[in-house]
PDB file of C-alpha atoms in Angstrom:
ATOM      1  CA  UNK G 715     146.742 106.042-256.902  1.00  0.00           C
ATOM      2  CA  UNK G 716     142.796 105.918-256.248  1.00  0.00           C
ATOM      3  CA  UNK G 717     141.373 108.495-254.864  1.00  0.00           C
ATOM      4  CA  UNK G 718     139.441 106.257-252.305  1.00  0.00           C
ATOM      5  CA  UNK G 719     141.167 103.301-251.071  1.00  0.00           C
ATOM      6  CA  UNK G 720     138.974 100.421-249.015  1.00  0.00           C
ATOM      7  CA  UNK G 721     140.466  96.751-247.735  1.00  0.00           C
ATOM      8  CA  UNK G 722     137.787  94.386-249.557  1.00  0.00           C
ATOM      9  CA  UNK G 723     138.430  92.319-246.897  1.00  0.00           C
ATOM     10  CA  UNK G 724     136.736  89.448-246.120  1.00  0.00           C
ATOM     11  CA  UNK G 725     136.107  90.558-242.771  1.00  0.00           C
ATOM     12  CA  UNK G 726     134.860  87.666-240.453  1.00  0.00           C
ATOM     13  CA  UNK G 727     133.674  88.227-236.823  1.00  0.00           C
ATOM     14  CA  UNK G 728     131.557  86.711-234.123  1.00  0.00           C
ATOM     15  CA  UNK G 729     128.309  87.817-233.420  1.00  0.00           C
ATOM     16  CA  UNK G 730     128.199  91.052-230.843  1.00  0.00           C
ATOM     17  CA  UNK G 731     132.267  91.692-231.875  1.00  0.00           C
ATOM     18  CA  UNK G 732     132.557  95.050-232.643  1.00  0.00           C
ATOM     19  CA  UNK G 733     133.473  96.207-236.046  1.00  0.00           C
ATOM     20  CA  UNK G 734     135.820  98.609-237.535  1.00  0.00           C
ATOM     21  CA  UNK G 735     136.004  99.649-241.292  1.00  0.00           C
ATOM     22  CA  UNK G 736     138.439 101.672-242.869  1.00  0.00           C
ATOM     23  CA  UNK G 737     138.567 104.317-246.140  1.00  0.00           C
ATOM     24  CA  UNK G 738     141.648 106.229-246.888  1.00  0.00           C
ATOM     25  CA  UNK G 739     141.697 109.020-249.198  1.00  0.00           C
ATOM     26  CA  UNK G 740     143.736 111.556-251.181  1.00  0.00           C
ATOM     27  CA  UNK G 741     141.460 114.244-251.955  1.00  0.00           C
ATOM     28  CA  UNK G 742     141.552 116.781-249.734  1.00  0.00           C
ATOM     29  CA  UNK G 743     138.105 118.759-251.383  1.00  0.00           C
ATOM     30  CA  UNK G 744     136.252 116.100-249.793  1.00  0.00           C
ATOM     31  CA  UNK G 745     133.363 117.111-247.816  1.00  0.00           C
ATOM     32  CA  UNK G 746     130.610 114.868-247.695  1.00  0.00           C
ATOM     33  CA  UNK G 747     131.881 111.087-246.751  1.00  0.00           C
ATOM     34  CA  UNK G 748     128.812 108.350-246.711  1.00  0.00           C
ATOM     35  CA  UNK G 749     128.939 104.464-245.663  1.00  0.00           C
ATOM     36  CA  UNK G 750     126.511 102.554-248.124  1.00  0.00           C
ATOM     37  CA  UNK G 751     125.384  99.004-247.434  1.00  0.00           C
ATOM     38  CA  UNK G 752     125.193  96.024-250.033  1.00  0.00           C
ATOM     39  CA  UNK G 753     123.493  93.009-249.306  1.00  0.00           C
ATOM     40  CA  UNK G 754     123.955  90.077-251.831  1.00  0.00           C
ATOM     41  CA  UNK G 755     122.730  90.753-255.514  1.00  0.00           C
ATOM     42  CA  UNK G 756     120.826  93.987-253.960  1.00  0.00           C
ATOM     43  CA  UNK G 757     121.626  97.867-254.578  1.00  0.00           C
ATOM     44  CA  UNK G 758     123.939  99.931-252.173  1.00  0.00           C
ATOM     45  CA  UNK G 759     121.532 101.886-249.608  1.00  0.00           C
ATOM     46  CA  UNK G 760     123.018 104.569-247.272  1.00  0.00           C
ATOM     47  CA  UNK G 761     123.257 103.874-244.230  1.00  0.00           C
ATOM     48  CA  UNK G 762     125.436 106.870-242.617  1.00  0.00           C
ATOM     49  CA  UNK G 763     126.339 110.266-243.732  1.00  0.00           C
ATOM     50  CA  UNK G 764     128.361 112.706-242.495  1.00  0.00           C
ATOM     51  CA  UNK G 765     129.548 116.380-243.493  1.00  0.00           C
ATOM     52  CA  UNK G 766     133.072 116.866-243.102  1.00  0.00           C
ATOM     53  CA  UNK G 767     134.552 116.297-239.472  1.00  0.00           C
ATOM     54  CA  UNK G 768     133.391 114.265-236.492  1.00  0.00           C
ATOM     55  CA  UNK G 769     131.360 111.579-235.503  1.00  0.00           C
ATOM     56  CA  UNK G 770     127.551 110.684-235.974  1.00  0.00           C
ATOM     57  CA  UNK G 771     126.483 107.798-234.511  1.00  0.00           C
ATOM     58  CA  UNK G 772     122.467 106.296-235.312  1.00  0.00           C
ATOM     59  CA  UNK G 773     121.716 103.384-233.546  1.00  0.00           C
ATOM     60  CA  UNK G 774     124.486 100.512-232.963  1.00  0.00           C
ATOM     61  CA  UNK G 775     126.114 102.522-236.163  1.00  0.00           C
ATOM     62  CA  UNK G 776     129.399 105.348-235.601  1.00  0.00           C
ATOM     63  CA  UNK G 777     130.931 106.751-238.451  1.00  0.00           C
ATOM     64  CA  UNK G 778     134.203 108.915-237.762  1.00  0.00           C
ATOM     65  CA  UNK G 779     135.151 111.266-239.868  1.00  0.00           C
ATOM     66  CA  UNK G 780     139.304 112.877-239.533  1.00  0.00           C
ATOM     67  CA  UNK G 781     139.961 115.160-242.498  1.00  0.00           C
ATOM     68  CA  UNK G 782     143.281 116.253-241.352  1.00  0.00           C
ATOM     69  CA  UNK G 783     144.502 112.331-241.543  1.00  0.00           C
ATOM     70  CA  UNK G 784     141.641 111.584-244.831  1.00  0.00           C
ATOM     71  CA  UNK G 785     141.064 108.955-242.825  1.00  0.00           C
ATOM     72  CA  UNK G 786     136.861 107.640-242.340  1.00  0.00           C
ATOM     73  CA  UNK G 787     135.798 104.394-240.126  1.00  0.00           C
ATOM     74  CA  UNK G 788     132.670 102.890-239.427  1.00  0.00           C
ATOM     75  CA  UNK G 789     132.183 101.027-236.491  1.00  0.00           C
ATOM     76  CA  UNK G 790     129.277  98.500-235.670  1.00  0.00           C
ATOM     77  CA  UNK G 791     128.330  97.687-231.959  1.00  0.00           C
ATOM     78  CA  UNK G 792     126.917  94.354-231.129  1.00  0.00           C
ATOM     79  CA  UNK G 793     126.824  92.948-234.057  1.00  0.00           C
ATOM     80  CA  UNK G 794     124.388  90.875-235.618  1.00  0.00           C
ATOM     81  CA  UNK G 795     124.619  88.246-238.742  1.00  0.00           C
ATOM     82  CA  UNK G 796     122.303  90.355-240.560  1.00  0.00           C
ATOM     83  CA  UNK G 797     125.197  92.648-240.815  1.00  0.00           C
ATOM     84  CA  UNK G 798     126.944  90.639-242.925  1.00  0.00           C
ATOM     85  CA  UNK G 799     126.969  92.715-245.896  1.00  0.00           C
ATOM     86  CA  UNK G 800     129.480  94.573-248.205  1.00  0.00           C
ATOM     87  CA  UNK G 801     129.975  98.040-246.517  1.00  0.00           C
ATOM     88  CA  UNK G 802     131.056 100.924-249.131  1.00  0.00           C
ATOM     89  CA  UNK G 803     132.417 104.554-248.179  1.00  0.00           C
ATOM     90  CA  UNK G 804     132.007 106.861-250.604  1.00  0.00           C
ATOM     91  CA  UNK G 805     132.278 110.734-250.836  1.00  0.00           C
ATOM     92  CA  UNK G 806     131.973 113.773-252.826  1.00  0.00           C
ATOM     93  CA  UNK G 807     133.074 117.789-252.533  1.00  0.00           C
ATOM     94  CA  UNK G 808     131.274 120.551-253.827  1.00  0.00           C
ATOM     95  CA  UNK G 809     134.095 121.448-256.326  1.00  0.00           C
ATOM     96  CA  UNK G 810     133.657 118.577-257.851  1.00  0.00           C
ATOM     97  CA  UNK G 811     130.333 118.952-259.037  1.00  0.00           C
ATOM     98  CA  UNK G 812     129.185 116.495-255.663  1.00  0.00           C
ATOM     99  CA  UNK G 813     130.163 114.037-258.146  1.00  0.00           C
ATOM    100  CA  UNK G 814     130.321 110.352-255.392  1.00  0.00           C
ATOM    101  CA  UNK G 815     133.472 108.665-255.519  1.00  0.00           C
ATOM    102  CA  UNK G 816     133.241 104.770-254.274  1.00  0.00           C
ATOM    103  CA  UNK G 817     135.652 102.445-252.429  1.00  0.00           C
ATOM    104  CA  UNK G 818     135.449  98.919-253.569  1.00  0.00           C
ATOM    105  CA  UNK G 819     133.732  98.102-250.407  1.00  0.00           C
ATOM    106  CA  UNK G 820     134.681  95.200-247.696  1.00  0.00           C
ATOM    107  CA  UNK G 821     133.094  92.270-247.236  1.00  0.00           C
ATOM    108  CA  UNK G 822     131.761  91.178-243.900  1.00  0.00           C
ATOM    109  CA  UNK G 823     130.372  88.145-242.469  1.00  0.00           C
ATOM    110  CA  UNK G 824     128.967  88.051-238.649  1.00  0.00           C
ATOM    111  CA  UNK G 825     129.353  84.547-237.276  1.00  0.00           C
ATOM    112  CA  UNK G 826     125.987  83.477-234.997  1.00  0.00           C
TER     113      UNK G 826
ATOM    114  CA  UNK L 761     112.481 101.437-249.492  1.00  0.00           C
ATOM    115  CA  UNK L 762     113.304 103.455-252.434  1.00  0.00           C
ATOM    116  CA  UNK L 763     110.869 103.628-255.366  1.00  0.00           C
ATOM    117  CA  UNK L 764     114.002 102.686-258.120  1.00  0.00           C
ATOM    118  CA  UNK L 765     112.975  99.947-260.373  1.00  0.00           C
ATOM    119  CA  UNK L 766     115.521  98.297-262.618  1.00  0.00           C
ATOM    120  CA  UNK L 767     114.535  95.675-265.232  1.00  0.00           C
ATOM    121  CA  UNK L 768     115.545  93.497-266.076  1.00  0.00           C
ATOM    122  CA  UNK L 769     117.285  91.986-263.129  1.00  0.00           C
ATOM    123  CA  UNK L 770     119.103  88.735-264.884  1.00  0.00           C
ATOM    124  CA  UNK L 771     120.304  89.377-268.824  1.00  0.00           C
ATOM    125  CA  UNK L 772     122.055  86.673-270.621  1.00  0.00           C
ATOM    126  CA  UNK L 773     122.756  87.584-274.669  1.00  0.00           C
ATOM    127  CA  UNK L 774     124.805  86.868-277.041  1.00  0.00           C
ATOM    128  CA  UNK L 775     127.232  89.069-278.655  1.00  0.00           C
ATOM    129  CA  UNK L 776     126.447  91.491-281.086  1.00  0.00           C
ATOM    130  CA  UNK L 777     122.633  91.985-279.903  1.00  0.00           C
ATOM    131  CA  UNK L 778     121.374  95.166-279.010  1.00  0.00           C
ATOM    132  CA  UNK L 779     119.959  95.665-275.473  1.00  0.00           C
ATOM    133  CA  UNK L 780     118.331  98.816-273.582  1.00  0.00           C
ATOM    134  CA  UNK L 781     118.353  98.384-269.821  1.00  0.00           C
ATOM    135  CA  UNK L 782     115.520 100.005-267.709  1.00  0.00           C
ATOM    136  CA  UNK L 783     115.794 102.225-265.041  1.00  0.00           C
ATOM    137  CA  UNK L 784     112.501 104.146-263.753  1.00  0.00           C
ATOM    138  CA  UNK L 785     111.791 106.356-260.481  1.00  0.00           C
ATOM    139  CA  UNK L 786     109.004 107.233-259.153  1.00  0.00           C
ATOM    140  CA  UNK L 787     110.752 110.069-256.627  1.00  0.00           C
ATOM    141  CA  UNK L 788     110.748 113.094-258.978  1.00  0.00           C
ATOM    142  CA  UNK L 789     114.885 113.353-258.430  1.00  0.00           C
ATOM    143  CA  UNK L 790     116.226 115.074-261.217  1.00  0.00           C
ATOM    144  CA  UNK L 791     119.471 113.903-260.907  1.00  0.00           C
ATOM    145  CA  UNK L 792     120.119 110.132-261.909  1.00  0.00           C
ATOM    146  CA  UNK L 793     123.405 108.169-262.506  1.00  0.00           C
ATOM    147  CA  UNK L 794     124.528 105.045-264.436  1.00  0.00           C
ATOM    148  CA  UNK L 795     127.065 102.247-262.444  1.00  0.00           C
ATOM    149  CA  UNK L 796     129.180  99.712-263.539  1.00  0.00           C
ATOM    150  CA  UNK L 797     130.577  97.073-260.461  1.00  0.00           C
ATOM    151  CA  UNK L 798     132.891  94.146-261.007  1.00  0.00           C
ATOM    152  CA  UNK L 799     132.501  91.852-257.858  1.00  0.00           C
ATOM    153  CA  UNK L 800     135.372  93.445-255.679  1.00  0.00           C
ATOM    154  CA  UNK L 801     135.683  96.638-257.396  1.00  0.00           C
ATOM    155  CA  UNK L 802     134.686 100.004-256.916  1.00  0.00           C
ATOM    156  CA  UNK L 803     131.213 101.625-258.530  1.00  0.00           C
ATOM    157  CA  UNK L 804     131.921 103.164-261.723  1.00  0.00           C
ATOM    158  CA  UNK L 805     130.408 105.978-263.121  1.00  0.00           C
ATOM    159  CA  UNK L 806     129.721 105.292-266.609  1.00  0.00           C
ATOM    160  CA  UNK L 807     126.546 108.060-267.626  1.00  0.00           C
ATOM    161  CA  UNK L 808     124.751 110.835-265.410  1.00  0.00           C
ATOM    162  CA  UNK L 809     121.724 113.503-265.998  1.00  0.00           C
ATOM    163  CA  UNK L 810     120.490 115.977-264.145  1.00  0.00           C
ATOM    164  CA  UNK L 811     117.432 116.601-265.406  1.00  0.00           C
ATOM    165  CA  UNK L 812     115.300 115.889-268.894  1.00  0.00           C
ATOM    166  CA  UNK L 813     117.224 116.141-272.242  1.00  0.00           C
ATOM    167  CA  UNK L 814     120.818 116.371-269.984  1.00  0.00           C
ATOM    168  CA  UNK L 815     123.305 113.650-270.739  1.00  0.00           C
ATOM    169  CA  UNK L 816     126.775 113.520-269.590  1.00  0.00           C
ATOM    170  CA  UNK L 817     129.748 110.687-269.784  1.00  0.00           C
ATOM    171  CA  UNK L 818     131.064 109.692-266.343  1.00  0.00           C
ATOM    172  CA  UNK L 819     134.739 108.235-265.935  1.00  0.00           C
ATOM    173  CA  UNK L 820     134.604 105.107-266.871  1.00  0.00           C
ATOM    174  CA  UNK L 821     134.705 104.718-270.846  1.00  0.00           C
ATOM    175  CA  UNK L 822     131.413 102.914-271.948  1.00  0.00           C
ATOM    176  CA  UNK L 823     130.357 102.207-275.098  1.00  0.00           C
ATOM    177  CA  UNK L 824     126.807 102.735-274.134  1.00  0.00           C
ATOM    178  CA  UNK L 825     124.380 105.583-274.606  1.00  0.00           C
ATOM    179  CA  UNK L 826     121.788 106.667-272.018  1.00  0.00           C
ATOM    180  CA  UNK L 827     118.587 109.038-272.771  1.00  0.00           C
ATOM    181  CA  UNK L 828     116.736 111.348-270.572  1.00  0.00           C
ATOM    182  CA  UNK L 829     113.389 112.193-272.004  1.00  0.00           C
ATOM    183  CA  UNK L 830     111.223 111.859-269.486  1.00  0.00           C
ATOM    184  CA  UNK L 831     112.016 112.810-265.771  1.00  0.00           C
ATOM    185  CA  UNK L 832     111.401 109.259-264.189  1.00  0.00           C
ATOM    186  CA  UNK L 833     112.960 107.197-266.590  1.00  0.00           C
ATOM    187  CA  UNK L 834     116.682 107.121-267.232  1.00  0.00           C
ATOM    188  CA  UNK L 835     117.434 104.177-269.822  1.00  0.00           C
ATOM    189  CA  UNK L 836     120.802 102.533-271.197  1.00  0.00           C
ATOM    190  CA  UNK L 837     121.732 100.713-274.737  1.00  0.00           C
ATOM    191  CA  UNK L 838     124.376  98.942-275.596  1.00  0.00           C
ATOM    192  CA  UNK L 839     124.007  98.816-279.603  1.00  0.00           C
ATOM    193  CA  UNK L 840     126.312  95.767-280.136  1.00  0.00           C
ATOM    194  CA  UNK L 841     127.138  93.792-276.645  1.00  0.00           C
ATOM    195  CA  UNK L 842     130.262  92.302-276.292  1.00  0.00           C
ATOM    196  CA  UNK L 843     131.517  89.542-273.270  1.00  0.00           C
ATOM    197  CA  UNK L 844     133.608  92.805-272.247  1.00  0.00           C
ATOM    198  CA  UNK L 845     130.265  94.114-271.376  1.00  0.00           C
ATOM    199  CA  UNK L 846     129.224  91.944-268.666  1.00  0.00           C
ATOM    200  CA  UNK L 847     129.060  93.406-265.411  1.00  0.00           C
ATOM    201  CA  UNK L 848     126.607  94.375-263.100  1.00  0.00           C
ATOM    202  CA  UNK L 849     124.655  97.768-263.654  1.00  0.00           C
ATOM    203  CA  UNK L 850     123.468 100.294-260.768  1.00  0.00           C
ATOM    204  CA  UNK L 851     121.396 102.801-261.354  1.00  0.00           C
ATOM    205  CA  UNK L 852     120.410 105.242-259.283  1.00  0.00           C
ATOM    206  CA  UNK L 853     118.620 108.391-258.327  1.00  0.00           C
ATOM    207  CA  UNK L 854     119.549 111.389-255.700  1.00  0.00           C
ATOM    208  CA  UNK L 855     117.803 114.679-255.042  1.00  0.00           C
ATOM    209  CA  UNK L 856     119.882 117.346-254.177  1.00  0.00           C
ATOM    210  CA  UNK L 857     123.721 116.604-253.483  1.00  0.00           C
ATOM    211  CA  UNK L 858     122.994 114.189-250.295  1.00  0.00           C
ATOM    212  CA  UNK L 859     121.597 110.423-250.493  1.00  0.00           C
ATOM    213  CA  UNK L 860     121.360 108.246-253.767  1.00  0.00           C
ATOM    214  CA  UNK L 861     118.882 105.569-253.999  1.00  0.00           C
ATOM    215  CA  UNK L 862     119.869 102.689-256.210  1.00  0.00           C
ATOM    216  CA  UNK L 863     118.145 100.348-258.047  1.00  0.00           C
ATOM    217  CA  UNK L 864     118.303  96.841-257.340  1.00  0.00           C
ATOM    218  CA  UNK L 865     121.053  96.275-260.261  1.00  0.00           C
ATOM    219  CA  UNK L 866     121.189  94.218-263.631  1.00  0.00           C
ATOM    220  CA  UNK L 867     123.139  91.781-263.848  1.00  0.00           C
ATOM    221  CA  UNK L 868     124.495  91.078-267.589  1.00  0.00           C
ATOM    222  CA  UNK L 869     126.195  88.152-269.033  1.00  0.00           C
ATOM    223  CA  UNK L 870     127.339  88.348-272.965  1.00  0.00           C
ATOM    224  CA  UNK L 871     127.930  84.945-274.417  1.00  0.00           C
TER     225      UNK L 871
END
């Protein structure tokens, strides 16, 4: 079983539909969960992070954290076609030397 | 933007050459890490260092080596590439235990 399990999707929406992605996880050190963003033939940058439970929310960007379920979303208000992007969780505990476990990431595509 | 430079981007080569891939930063992180992605698979972790002369394997078995002589500049050989070997390669920098900036990514073919 992987440690961090992710639907690759492809995820297709409208524009302004709100989106919802998903990570699962079996590990239950984890303490630090992140959502990275990967446009097309770029590198992952972060674009949320959040220690251990709760929600943080930074613009039209939520990320949910529920340890007791190892359960993390993301959720996108109003969103735009330059969202359309492959969105990666990814998270790390202290005992494991912080070393970053990835999900395979989901595809989206916002529809103008 | 983050001030990780990768070259080069593109790589075709045929097997059985010997190729270094370049990773520099310009951030002063000690702590830099090696990826390997397949299009709808998860980053692997294939070499890390946290700091100069540190070296460590990650969890993915590679048959590359990595160096870490100088702070800003992290780079990776494959002695004898193989088509096995294509993938695309991440690298990236973090400081502390909190954000990594990556690198735009090579992308390598083996013919």
């Amino acid at each position: 079983q992987k440690e961090v399990e992710q639907d690759p999707g492809p995820l297709s929406v409208p524009e302004g539909a709100i989106v919802s992605l998903n990570c699962t996880y079996s590990n239950s050190a984890f303490q630090y969960f992140m959502w990275y963003r990967q446009y097309s033939r770029k590198g992952p940058e972060l674009l949320m992070y959040t220690y251990s439970s709760g929600n943080k929310e930074d613009g039209r960007f939520t990320a949910q954290v529920d340890k007791s379920s190892k359960y993390i979303s993301l959720f996108i208000r109003d969103s735009q076609p330059s969202d359309s992007a492959t969105y990666l969780c990814a998270m790390s505990a202290i005992s494991g030397g912080f070393k970053t476990i990835f999900g395979a990431g989901t595809r989206l595509f916002v529809k103008a | 933007e983050a001030d990780i430079y990768q070259t080069p981007r593109y790589l075709v080569i045929g097997t059985g050459k010997k190729i270094t891939l370049e990773c520099s930063q310009t951030m002063g992180h000690d702590k830099m890490y090696w990826y390997q992605q397949d299009p709808g698979m998860e980053l692997h972790l294939i070499h890390y260092s946290y700091g100069v002369n540190s070296t460590e394997k990650g969890d993915l078995s590679s048959e590359s080596t990595v160096s870490r002589i100088r702070t800003e500049h992290f780079p990776l050989t494959l002695e004898s590439a193989r088509p096995s070997h294509t993938s695309q390669y991440l690298c990236a920098s973090r400081d502390g235990n909190t954000e990594a900036f990556f690198g735009q990514g090579t992308r390598l073919t083996v013919v």
